[in-house]
GROMACS .gro file of C-alpha atoms in nm:
model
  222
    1UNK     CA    1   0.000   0.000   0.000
    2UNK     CA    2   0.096   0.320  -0.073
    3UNK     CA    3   0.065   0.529   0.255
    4UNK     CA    4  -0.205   0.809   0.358
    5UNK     CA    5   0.040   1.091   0.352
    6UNK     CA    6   0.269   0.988   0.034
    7UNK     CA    7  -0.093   0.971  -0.130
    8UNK     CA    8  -0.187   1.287  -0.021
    9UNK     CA    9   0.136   1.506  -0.048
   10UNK     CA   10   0.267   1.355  -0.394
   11UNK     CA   11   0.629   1.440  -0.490
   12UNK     CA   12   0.590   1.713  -0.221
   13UNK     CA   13   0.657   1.416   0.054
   14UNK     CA   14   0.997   1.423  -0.071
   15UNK     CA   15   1.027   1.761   0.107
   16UNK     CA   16   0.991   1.681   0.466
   17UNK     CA   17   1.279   1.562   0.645
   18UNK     CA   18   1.380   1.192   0.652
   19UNK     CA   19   1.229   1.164   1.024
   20UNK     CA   20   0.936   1.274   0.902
   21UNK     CA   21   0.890   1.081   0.634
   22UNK     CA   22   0.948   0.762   0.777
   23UNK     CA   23   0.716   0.850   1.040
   24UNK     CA   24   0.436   0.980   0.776
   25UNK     CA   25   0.541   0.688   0.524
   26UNK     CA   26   0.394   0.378   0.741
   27UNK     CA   27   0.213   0.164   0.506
   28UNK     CA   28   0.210  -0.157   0.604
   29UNK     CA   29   0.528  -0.321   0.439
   30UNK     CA   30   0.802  -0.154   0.516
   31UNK     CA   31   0.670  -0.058   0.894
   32UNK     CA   32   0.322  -0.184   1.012
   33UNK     CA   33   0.312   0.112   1.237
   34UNK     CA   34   0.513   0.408   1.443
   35UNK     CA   35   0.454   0.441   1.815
   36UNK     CA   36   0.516   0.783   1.972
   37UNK     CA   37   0.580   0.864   2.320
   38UNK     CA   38   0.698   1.162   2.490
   39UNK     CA   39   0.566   1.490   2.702
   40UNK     CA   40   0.295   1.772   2.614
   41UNK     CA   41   0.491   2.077   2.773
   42UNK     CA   42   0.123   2.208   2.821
   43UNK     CA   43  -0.269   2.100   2.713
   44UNK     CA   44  -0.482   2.372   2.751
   45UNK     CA   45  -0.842   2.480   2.693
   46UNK     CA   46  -1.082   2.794   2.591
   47UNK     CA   47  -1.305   2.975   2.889
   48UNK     CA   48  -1.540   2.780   3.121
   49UNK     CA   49  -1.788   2.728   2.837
   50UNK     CA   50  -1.594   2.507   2.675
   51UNK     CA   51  -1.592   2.245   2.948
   52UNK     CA   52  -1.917   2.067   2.888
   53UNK     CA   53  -1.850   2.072   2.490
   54UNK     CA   54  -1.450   1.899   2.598
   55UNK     CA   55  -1.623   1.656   2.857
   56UNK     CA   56  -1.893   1.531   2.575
   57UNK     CA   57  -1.597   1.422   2.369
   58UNK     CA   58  -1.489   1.207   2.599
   59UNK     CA   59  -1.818   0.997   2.554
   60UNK     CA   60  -1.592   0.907   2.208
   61UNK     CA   61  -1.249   0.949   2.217
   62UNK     CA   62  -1.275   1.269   2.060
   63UNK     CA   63  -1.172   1.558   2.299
   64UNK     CA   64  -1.137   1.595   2.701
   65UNK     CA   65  -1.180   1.897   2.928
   66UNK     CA   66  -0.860   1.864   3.156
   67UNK     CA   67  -0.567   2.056   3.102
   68UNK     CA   68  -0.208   2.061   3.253
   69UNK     CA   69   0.181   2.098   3.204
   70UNK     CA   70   0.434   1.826   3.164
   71UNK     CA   71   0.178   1.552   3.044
   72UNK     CA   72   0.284   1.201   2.907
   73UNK     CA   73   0.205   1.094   2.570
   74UNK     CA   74   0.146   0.863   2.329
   75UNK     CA   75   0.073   0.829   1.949
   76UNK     CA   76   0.023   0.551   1.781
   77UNK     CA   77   0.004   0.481   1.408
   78UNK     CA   78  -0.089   0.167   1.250
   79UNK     CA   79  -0.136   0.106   0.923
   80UNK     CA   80  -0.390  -0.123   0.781
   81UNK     CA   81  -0.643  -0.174   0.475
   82UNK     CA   82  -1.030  -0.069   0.634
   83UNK     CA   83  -1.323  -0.279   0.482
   84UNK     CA   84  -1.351  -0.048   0.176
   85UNK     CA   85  -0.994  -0.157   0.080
   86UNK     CA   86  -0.870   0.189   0.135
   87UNK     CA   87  -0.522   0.229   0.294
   88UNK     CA   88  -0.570   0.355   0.635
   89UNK     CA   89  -0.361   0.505   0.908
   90UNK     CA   90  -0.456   0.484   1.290
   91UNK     CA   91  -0.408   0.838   1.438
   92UNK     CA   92  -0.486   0.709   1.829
   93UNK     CA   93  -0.304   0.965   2.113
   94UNK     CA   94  -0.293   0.881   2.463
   95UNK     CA   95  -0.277   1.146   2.728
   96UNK     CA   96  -0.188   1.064   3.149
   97UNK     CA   97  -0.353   1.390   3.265
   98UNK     CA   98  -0.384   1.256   3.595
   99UNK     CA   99  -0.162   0.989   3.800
  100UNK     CA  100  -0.501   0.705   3.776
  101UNK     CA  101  -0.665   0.925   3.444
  102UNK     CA  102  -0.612   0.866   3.056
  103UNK     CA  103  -0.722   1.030   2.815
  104UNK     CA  104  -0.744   0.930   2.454
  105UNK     CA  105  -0.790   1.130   2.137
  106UNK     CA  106  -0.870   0.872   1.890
  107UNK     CA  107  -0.900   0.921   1.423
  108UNK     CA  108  -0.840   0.698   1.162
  109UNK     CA  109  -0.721   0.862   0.821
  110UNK     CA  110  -0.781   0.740   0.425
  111UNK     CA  111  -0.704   0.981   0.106
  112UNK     CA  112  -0.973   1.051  -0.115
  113UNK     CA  113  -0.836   1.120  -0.489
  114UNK     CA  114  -1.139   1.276  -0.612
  115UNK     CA  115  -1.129   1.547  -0.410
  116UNK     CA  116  -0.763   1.514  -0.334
  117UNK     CA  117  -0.819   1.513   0.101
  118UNK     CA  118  -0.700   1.305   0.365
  119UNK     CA  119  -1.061   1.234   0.559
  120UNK     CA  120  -1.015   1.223   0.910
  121UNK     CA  121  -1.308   0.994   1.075
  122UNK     CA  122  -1.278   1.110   1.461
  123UNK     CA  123  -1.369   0.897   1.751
  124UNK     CA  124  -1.447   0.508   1.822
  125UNK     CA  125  -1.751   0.526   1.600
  126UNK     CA  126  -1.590   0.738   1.364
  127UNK     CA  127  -1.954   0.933   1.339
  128UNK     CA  128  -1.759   1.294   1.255
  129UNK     CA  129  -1.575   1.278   0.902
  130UNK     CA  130  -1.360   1.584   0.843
  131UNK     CA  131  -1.182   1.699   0.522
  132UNK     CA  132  -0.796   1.773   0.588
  133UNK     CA  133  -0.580   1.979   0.371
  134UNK     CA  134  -0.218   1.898   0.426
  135UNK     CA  135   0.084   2.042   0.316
  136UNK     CA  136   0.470   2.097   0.387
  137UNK     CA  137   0.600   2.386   0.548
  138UNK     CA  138   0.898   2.428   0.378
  139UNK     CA  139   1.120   2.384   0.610
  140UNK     CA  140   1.082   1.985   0.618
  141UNK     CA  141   0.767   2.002   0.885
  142UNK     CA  142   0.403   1.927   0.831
  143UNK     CA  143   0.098   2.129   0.822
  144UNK     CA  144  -0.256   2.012   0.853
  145UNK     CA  145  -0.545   2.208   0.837
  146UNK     CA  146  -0.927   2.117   0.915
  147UNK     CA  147  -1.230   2.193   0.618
  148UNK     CA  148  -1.536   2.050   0.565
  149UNK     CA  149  -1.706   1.832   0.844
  150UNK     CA  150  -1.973   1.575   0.795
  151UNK     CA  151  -2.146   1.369   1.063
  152UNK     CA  152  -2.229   1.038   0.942
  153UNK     CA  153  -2.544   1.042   0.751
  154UNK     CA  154  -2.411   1.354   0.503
  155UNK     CA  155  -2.552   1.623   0.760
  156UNK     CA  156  -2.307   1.883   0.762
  157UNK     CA  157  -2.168   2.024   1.126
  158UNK     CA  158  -2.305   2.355   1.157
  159UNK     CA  159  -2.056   2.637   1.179
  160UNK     CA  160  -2.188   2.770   1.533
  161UNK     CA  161  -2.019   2.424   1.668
  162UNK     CA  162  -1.734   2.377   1.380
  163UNK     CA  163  -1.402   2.346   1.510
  164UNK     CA  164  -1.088   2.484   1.294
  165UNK     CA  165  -0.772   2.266   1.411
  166UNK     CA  166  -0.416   2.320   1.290
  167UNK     CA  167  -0.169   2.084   1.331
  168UNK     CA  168   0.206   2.113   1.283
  169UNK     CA  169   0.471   1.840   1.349
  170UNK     CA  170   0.848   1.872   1.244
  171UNK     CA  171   1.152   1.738   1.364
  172UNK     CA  172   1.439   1.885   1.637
  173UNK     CA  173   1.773   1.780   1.484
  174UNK     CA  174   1.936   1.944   1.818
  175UNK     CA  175   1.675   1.780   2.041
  176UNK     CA  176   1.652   1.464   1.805
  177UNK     CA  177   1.293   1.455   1.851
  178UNK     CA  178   0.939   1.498   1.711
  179UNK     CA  179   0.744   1.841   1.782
  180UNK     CA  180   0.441   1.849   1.780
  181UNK     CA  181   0.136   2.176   1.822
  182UNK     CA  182  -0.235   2.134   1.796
  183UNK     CA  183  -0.477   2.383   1.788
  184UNK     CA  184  -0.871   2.385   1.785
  185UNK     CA  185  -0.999   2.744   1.724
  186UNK     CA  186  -1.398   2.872   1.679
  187UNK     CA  187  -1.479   3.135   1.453
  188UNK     CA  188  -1.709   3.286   1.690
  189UNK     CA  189  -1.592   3.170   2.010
  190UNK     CA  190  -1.205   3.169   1.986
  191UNK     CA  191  -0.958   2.906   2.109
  192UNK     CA  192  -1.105   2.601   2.241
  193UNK     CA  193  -0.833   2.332   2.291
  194UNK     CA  194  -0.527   2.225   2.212
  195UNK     CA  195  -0.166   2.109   2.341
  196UNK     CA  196   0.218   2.119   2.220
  197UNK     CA  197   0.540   1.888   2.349
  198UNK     CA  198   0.812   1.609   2.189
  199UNK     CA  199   0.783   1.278   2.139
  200UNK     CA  200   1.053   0.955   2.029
  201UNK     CA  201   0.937   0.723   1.811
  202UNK     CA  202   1.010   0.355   1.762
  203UNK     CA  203   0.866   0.109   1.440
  204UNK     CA  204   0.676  -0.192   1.445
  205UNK     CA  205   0.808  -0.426   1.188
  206UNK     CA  206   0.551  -0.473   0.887
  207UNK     CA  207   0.329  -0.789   0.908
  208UNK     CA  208   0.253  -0.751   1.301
  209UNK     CA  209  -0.047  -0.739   1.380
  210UNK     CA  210  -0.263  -0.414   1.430
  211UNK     CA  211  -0.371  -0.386   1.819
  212UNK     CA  212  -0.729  -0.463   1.856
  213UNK     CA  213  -0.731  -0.143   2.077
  214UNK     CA  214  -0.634   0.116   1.818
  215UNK     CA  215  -0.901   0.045   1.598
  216UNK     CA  216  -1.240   0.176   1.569
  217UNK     CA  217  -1.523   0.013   1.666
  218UNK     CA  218  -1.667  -0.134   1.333
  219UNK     CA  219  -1.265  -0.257   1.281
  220UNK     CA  220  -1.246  -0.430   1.592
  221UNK     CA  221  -1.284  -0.775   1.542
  222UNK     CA  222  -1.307  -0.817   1.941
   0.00000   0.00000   0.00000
């Protein structure tokens, strides 16, 4: 398979930095998948009001409400074919914000040529699809930017609720490490969650098998 990103980013893959595109270029047969772990240096959220929106997400491994500095992580990506065929990487991150608290931020991720996106389906039931426009930065890094997002069924989100999120990952040569920054941002409202830190990775040798616990829900054979 061909991976997600190389699909997406054409001959323009070529232009982040090695790191990153081993990382990016898990596909199943060279590496099976990429696990991440390091430290947010901080995970932060909007005003009061966004607290019950944060705390919902929860209910599906989308988004959480607690915030913090110095918070271990965990990313792991898994590559796989879904049901459709389509090659698929596991976006699932892992965050100790408290000593006996996790919390998990969980998407899978398939390119659509047609309209030339990576579609991000968020959570365990993937029931949010949303239309990601990625790029290089160059500089060797990674952008990704949110569009269009559909709720299963083909009802659009409405833009009262919509969530932009930016995401930028590159690699420290002095630091030899990932970094990563996240940002979710309302039009209306303003900031309303997001975290930045390092992580190491290491690679899982292609032809292991996928952990039952990274997939979503209509994946999971268990």
């Amino acid at each position: 398979m061909t991976s997600v990103f190389q699909q997406a980013l054409g001959d323009d893959f070529d232009r982040l930095h090695p790191e990153l595109q081993r990382r990016l270029g898990v596909d199943g047969e060279r590496d099976q998948g990429c696990v991440g772990m390091g430290t947010m240096d901080r995970v932060w959220r909007g005003g009061a009001f966004t607290a019950p929106f944060l705390h919902a997400g929860t209910l599906r491994h989308i988004l959480f409400p607690e915030t913090g500095a110095n918070i271990p992580f965990t990313i792991e990506n898994y590559a796989y074919p879904d049901t459709y065929g389509r090659p698929t990487l596991t976006f699932v991150r892992t965050f100790q914000v408290r000593p006996h608290r996790r919390r998990r931020f969980d998407a899978t991720m398939v390119y659509h040529p047609g309209r030339n996106v990576v579609v991000d389906y968020l959570g365990t039931t993937q029931h949010l699809a949303v239309d990601l426009d990625v790029s290089t930065d160059g500089q060797g890094g990674l952008r990704i930017r949110s569009g269009a997002q559909v709720f299963r069924g083909g009802l659009r989100c409405p833009r009262l609720v919509l969530g932009d999120a930016e995401v930028r990952e590159s690699w420290d040569d002095a630091a030899g490490c990932f970094r990563i920054r996240v940002t979710v941002t309302n039009r209306r409202f303003g900031p309303l969650f997001g975290y930045h830190g390092t992580f190491r990775a290491s690679y899982v040798r292609a032809g292991s098998p996928v952990p039952a616990a990274v997939l979503p829900l209509r994946e999971n054979p268990a």
